[in-house]
């Protein structure tokens, strides 16, 4: 992420920032931030105004820049102007979802993003971290088999004598938790992707991390480690009978999260997103792609959904020189792969899900004609 140059900042300048409690107890300032207008500040940003709400973006005015010539010292002191609504740059959020996320982030609660595949759960979590200046830690729960896999993996190697030696390798989660203890001034967002793709027995290891105990068992050092208040857990799940290789989440585990339901982007927002990624394509073809995707998503007889990855994939095809000359004509053939291919069966077999999707596409194309 781009960093401010100290010469680009000046006293009286209005900027946006998100503050958190200052971990330095001896400081005269109760709040501190690390980013201004989404860019990393060259010095710590300090404020002592009680109107600030931790975790809520606000607009502030630069009051003083202390020790501007020193890279290792100094600070940027600001005064409060007004609070701002929570928003994520480059990411669409339903207004109600945005408000819920703001409340949960301010409260420090664990968040569970629940929605269809490809609706933007991972992008949202990453954008939250970037917007709030948090370290983003991605962890794929689908690779977890045993409880210890959350924090360490076991690797066996041969010693000089040829006998097997067992080594523990720390996961990104364990490294982040240890770093959070060493650096209380930083904030970490630990994103547990596909939480329900690991066995329920393995997830039990996370239970004390997600409740008031705030601790986890360290499998390498054989002890419990505490989890600092500067760590926030966000998990994502896909729930439904159409998802294979998933495991149920019992009430006790669910109760440790505040669930937030997400859905696909509204059609105009998806068109806008695709246009930003694929400016070579006309708005007419993008609207047609999104319209057909919406028909598949809204069909009660089709299990599961159709991710934004699918519509994005169609655009990748259509802007390639092999297809770019006649995109509207080639679109149906591409949809056989990018849309129908994401469902069981074949597009030309009406008894399968893929065939049902193709029938929807054909009906939609007929109406457009």
XYZ file of C-alpha atoms in Angstrom:
369
model
C 0.000 0.000 0.000
C 1.258 3.489 -0.874
C 2.768 5.486 1.966
C 2.516 9.209 2.567
C 5.619 11.345 2.169
C 5.950 13.669 5.144
C 6.284 16.655 2.759
C 2.834 15.924 1.294
C 1.144 16.518 4.658
C 0.567 19.966 6.118
C -1.035 21.590 9.143
C -4.715 22.324 8.537
C -5.140 19.482 6.030
C -8.385 17.444 6.320
C -7.906 13.682 6.104
C -9.790 10.516 6.995
C -8.535 8.081 9.637
C -9.696 5.171 11.754
C -8.493 5.253 15.352
C -8.021 2.555 17.975
C -7.147 2.718 21.657
C -3.551 3.785 22.175
C -1.629 0.843 23.719
C 0.978 3.235 25.175
C -0.421 3.810 28.668
C 1.908 6.711 29.436
C 0.788 8.678 26.359
C -1.315 11.830 26.669
C -3.380 10.663 23.671
C -6.083 8.039 24.078
C -6.340 7.201 20.379
C -3.907 6.407 17.600
C -4.109 5.585 13.892
C -1.647 4.347 11.293
C -3.336 5.446 8.031
C -4.590 8.702 6.556
C -6.962 8.606 3.567
C -6.194 4.905 3.241
C -2.438 5.416 2.913
C 0.089 4.537 5.608
C 1.133 7.614 7.559
C 4.862 8.407 7.889
C 4.410 8.820 11.664
C 1.903 7.638 14.229
C -1.310 9.686 14.192
C -2.548 10.789 17.621
C -5.753 12.315 18.958
C -7.350 12.700 22.400
C -10.896 13.732 21.466
C -13.539 11.620 23.226
C -15.923 12.011 20.270
C -13.782 9.472 18.414
C -15.250 5.963 18.277
C -12.623 3.230 18.036
C -12.883 1.415 14.715
C -15.164 4.022 13.130
C -13.743 6.154 10.286
C -13.691 9.874 10.962
C -12.453 13.078 9.409
C -9.705 14.933 11.256
C -7.621 18.055 10.721
C -3.837 17.956 11.077
C -2.889 20.166 14.009
C 0.853 19.553 14.299
C 3.633 17.442 12.786
C 6.263 16.718 15.429
C 9.879 16.035 14.432
C 9.201 15.893 10.657
C 12.879 15.324 9.835
C 13.189 12.241 12.067
C 12.123 8.895 10.577
C 12.284 7.100 13.917
C 10.560 9.693 16.126
C 7.751 12.197 16.134
C 4.022 12.079 15.532
C 1.146 13.662 13.665
C -1.326 15.299 16.035
C -4.845 15.830 14.733
C -8.124 17.303 15.923
C -11.526 15.693 15.436
C -13.827 17.046 12.716
C -16.679 14.505 12.297
C -17.506 10.792 12.125
C -17.930 9.077 8.747
C -19.995 6.128 7.617
C -18.083 2.863 7.293
C -17.250 2.070 3.686
C -14.808 -0.082 1.749
C -13.036 1.389 -1.259
C -13.721 -0.570 -4.440
C -16.133 -2.989 -2.723
C -19.921 -2.797 -2.800
C -21.699 -3.503 0.470
C -25.411 -3.518 1.067
C -26.092 -0.496 3.341
C -27.532 -2.684 6.124
C -24.604 -5.130 5.897
C -22.229 -2.177 6.088
C -23.894 -0.915 9.281
C -23.789 -4.379 10.861
C -20.106 -4.771 10.041
C -19.323 -1.350 11.506
C -21.017 -2.240 14.802
C -19.276 -5.632 15.022
C -15.862 -4.230 14.157
C -16.211 -1.486 16.747
C -17.274 -4.077 19.330
C -14.416 -6.450 18.527
C -16.783 -9.409 18.073
C -15.925 -12.428 15.938
C -17.683 -12.160 12.569
C -19.072 -14.975 10.438
C -19.648 -14.061 6.785
C -22.293 -16.419 5.424
C -23.225 -16.325 1.766
C -23.117 -18.108 -1.603
C -19.801 -18.912 -3.209
C -18.211 -16.051 -5.081
C -20.344 -13.308 -3.502
C -17.273 -11.446 -2.210
C -16.678 -12.717 1.336
C -12.886 -12.937 0.991
C -12.659 -9.622 -0.872
C -14.747 -7.968 1.836
C -12.554 -9.300 4.646
C -9.375 -8.220 2.879
C -10.816 -4.774 2.180
C -11.821 -4.362 5.828
C -8.214 -5.012 6.833
C -6.855 -2.564 4.258
C -9.390 0.136 5.144
C -8.728 -0.120 8.875
C -4.964 -0.521 8.548
C -4.971 -4.082 9.923
C -2.577 -6.887 9.053
C -4.545 -9.389 6.951
C -3.889 -13.057 7.768
C -5.528 -15.529 5.379
C -5.973 -19.140 6.492
C -7.593 -21.913 4.458
C -9.513 -24.117 6.882
C -10.064 -26.696 4.140
C -6.489 -27.891 4.723
C -7.149 -28.620 8.415
C -7.527 -32.241 9.499
C -6.404 -32.192 13.127
C -6.807 -29.496 15.748
C -3.096 -28.674 15.740
C -3.205 -27.827 12.015
C -4.546 -24.373 12.836
C -1.266 -23.439 14.468
C 1.425 -25.831 13.244
C 2.078 -28.482 10.635
C 4.219 -31.556 11.188
C 7.004 -32.326 8.735
C 9.217 -35.380 8.875
C 12.790 -35.198 7.602
C 15.818 -37.458 7.707
C 18.618 -36.669 10.129
C 22.296 -37.071 9.258
C 22.123 -40.631 10.521
C 19.078 -41.315 8.368
C 16.608 -41.605 11.228
C 13.334 -39.669 10.952
C 13.096 -36.338 12.746
C 9.790 -34.515 13.319
C 9.695 -30.753 12.837
C 6.867 -28.346 13.601
C 6.268 -25.472 11.181
C 4.224 -22.522 12.421
C 1.161 -21.513 10.420
C 0.396 -17.913 9.457
C -2.178 -17.867 12.271
C 0.335 -18.758 14.985
C 2.902 -16.329 13.613
C 0.287 -13.563 13.645
C -0.832 -14.316 17.216
C 2.767 -14.224 18.437
C 3.435 -11.023 16.511
C 0.296 -9.445 17.972
C 1.618 -10.011 21.488
C 4.974 -8.464 20.594
C 3.407 -5.491 18.754
C 0.278 -4.343 20.637
C 0.181 -1.150 18.572
C -0.690 -3.151 15.444
C -4.048 -4.737 14.650
C -4.588 -8.103 12.970
C -7.545 -9.544 11.080
C -7.356 -13.346 11.012
C -9.567 -14.593 8.184
C -10.669 -18.222 8.529
C -11.827 -19.110 5.026
C -14.152 -22.083 4.427
C -14.490 -22.659 8.173
C -16.933 -25.536 7.694
C -14.587 -27.483 5.413
C -12.585 -28.781 8.338
C -13.894 -31.438 10.754
C -15.914 -30.224 13.702
C -13.512 -31.925 16.119
C -10.633 -29.862 14.713
C -12.606 -26.622 15.050
C -13.045 -27.320 18.756
C -9.452 -26.182 19.196
C -10.577 -22.658 18.313
C -13.333 -22.514 20.944
C -11.273 -20.839 23.723
C -9.867 -18.380 21.171
C -13.333 -17.215 20.200
C -14.849 -16.720 23.656
C -13.898 -14.643 26.665
C -10.960 -16.966 27.421
C -9.075 -15.515 24.424
C -6.355 -18.149 24.403
C -5.116 -21.042 22.259
C -3.000 -24.091 22.948
C 0.497 -23.761 21.465
C 1.338 -27.283 20.141
C 5.054 -26.551 19.794
C 5.654 -25.060 23.242
C 2.997 -27.193 24.966
C 1.289 -24.256 26.657
C -1.612 -21.865 26.206
C -0.934 -18.468 24.685
C -3.156 -15.447 25.155
C -4.769 -13.636 22.249
C -4.485 -9.874 22.418
C -7.340 -7.438 21.990
C -5.627 -6.316 18.772
C -6.670 -9.555 17.023
C -10.064 -9.879 15.329
C -11.355 -13.143 13.855
C -13.495 -13.168 10.711
C -14.666 -16.484 9.249
C -16.460 -17.375 6.037
C -18.706 -20.343 5.282
C -20.757 -21.774 2.441
C -23.744 -23.594 3.888
C -26.234 -25.732 2.017
C -26.845 -29.250 0.737
C -25.205 -28.413 -2.593
C -21.780 -28.061 -0.956
C -19.974 -31.367 -0.593
C -16.999 -32.000 1.718
C -18.405 -29.612 4.316
C -19.141 -30.285 7.975
C -21.898 -28.985 10.196
C -21.261 -26.195 12.674
C -22.880 -26.868 16.032
C -24.715 -24.260 18.082
C -21.844 -23.705 20.515
C -19.425 -22.875 17.708
C -21.926 -20.675 15.886
C -22.663 -18.827 19.117
C -19.074 -17.602 19.234
C -19.607 -15.629 16.033
C -21.887 -12.805 15.044
C -23.293 -13.988 11.684
C -23.673 -11.576 8.792
C -25.551 -12.755 5.707
C -24.157 -11.688 2.353
C -25.563 -12.087 -1.147
C -24.563 -11.453 -4.729
C -24.080 -7.910 -5.947
C -27.093 -6.092 -7.382
C -26.944 -6.310 -11.187
C -25.860 -2.650 -11.731
C -23.052 -3.052 -9.182
C -21.845 -6.295 -10.798
C -21.821 -4.592 -14.203
C -19.819 -1.743 -12.664
C -17.359 -4.203 -11.116
C -16.869 -6.101 -14.381
C -16.462 -2.838 -16.292
C -13.650 -1.775 -13.962
C -11.894 -5.112 -14.510
C -12.590 -5.428 -18.237
C -12.889 -1.937 -19.769
C -12.395 -3.449 -23.232
C -15.951 -4.843 -23.187
C -19.064 -2.823 -23.957
C -21.653 -2.140 -21.297
C -24.241 -3.909 -23.453
C -22.406 -7.250 -23.370
C -21.691 -6.884 -19.641
C -25.379 -6.276 -18.918
C -26.270 -9.336 -20.968
C -23.795 -11.527 -19.040
C -25.029 -10.302 -15.659
C -28.671 -10.642 -16.696
C -28.213 -14.285 -17.677
C -26.282 -14.940 -14.459
C -29.167 -13.448 -12.495
C -31.631 -15.838 -14.136
C -29.496 -18.807 -13.068
C -29.089 -17.491 -9.530
C -32.796 -16.870 -9.166
C -33.954 -20.241 -10.514
C -35.468 -22.355 -7.738
C -34.778 -25.578 -9.627
C -31.013 -24.920 -9.833
C -29.076 -25.969 -6.698
C -26.371 -23.608 -5.545
C -25.480 -20.306 -7.131
C -23.284 -18.781 -9.781
C -20.327 -16.843 -8.469
C -18.990 -13.519 -9.657
C -15.925 -15.545 -10.626
C -18.088 -17.125 -13.338
C -19.155 -13.793 -14.862
C -15.566 -12.544 -14.585
C -14.354 -15.660 -16.413
C -16.785 -14.999 -19.277
C -15.289 -11.520 -19.637
C -11.765 -12.950 -19.776
C -12.855 -15.074 -22.730
C -14.704 -12.317 -24.553
C -11.942 -9.717 -24.443
C -9.348 -12.147 -25.803
C -8.497 -11.591 -29.511
C -9.865 -15.041 -30.329
C -13.371 -13.947 -29.271
C -13.340 -10.145 -29.195
C -14.524 -9.590 -32.773
C -18.043 -10.975 -32.257
C -18.689 -11.254 -28.496
C -22.491 -11.452 -28.696
C -22.351 -14.313 -31.184
C -19.715 -16.260 -29.225
C -21.290 -15.673 -25.809
C -23.594 -18.756 -25.795
C -20.703 -21.122 -26.509
C -18.638 -19.535 -23.738
C -21.530 -19.849 -21.297
C -21.612 -23.595 -21.916
C -18.212 -23.694 -20.202
C -18.262 -20.827 -17.719
C -21.876 -21.172 -16.523
C -23.060 -24.718 -17.335
C -19.662 -26.206 -16.554
C -20.025 -25.187 -12.913
C -22.935 -27.576 -12.422
C -23.249 -31.348 -12.489
C -23.832 -33.049 -15.835
C -23.587 -31.725 -19.390
C -25.176 -28.704 -21.014
C -26.861 -30.895 -23.650
C -28.477 -33.251 -21.114
C -31.714 -31.673 -19.909
C -31.970 -34.167 -17.048
C -28.890 -32.668 -15.366
C -28.312 -29.387 -13.530
C -25.985 -28.209 -16.307
C -28.703 -28.924 -18.856
C -31.242 -26.985 -16.805
C -28.858 -24.013 -16.720
C -28.465 -24.169 -20.503
C -32.243 -24.213 -20.912
C -32.462 -21.051 -18.787
C -29.765 -19.376 -20.886
C -31.567 -20.267 -24.107
C -34.888 -18.915 -22.800
C -33.163 -15.740 -21.691
C -31.452 -15.314 -25.048
C -34.780 -15.834 -26.858
C -36.483 -13.103 -24.805
C -33.601 -10.696 -25.485
C -33.896 -11.363 -29.205
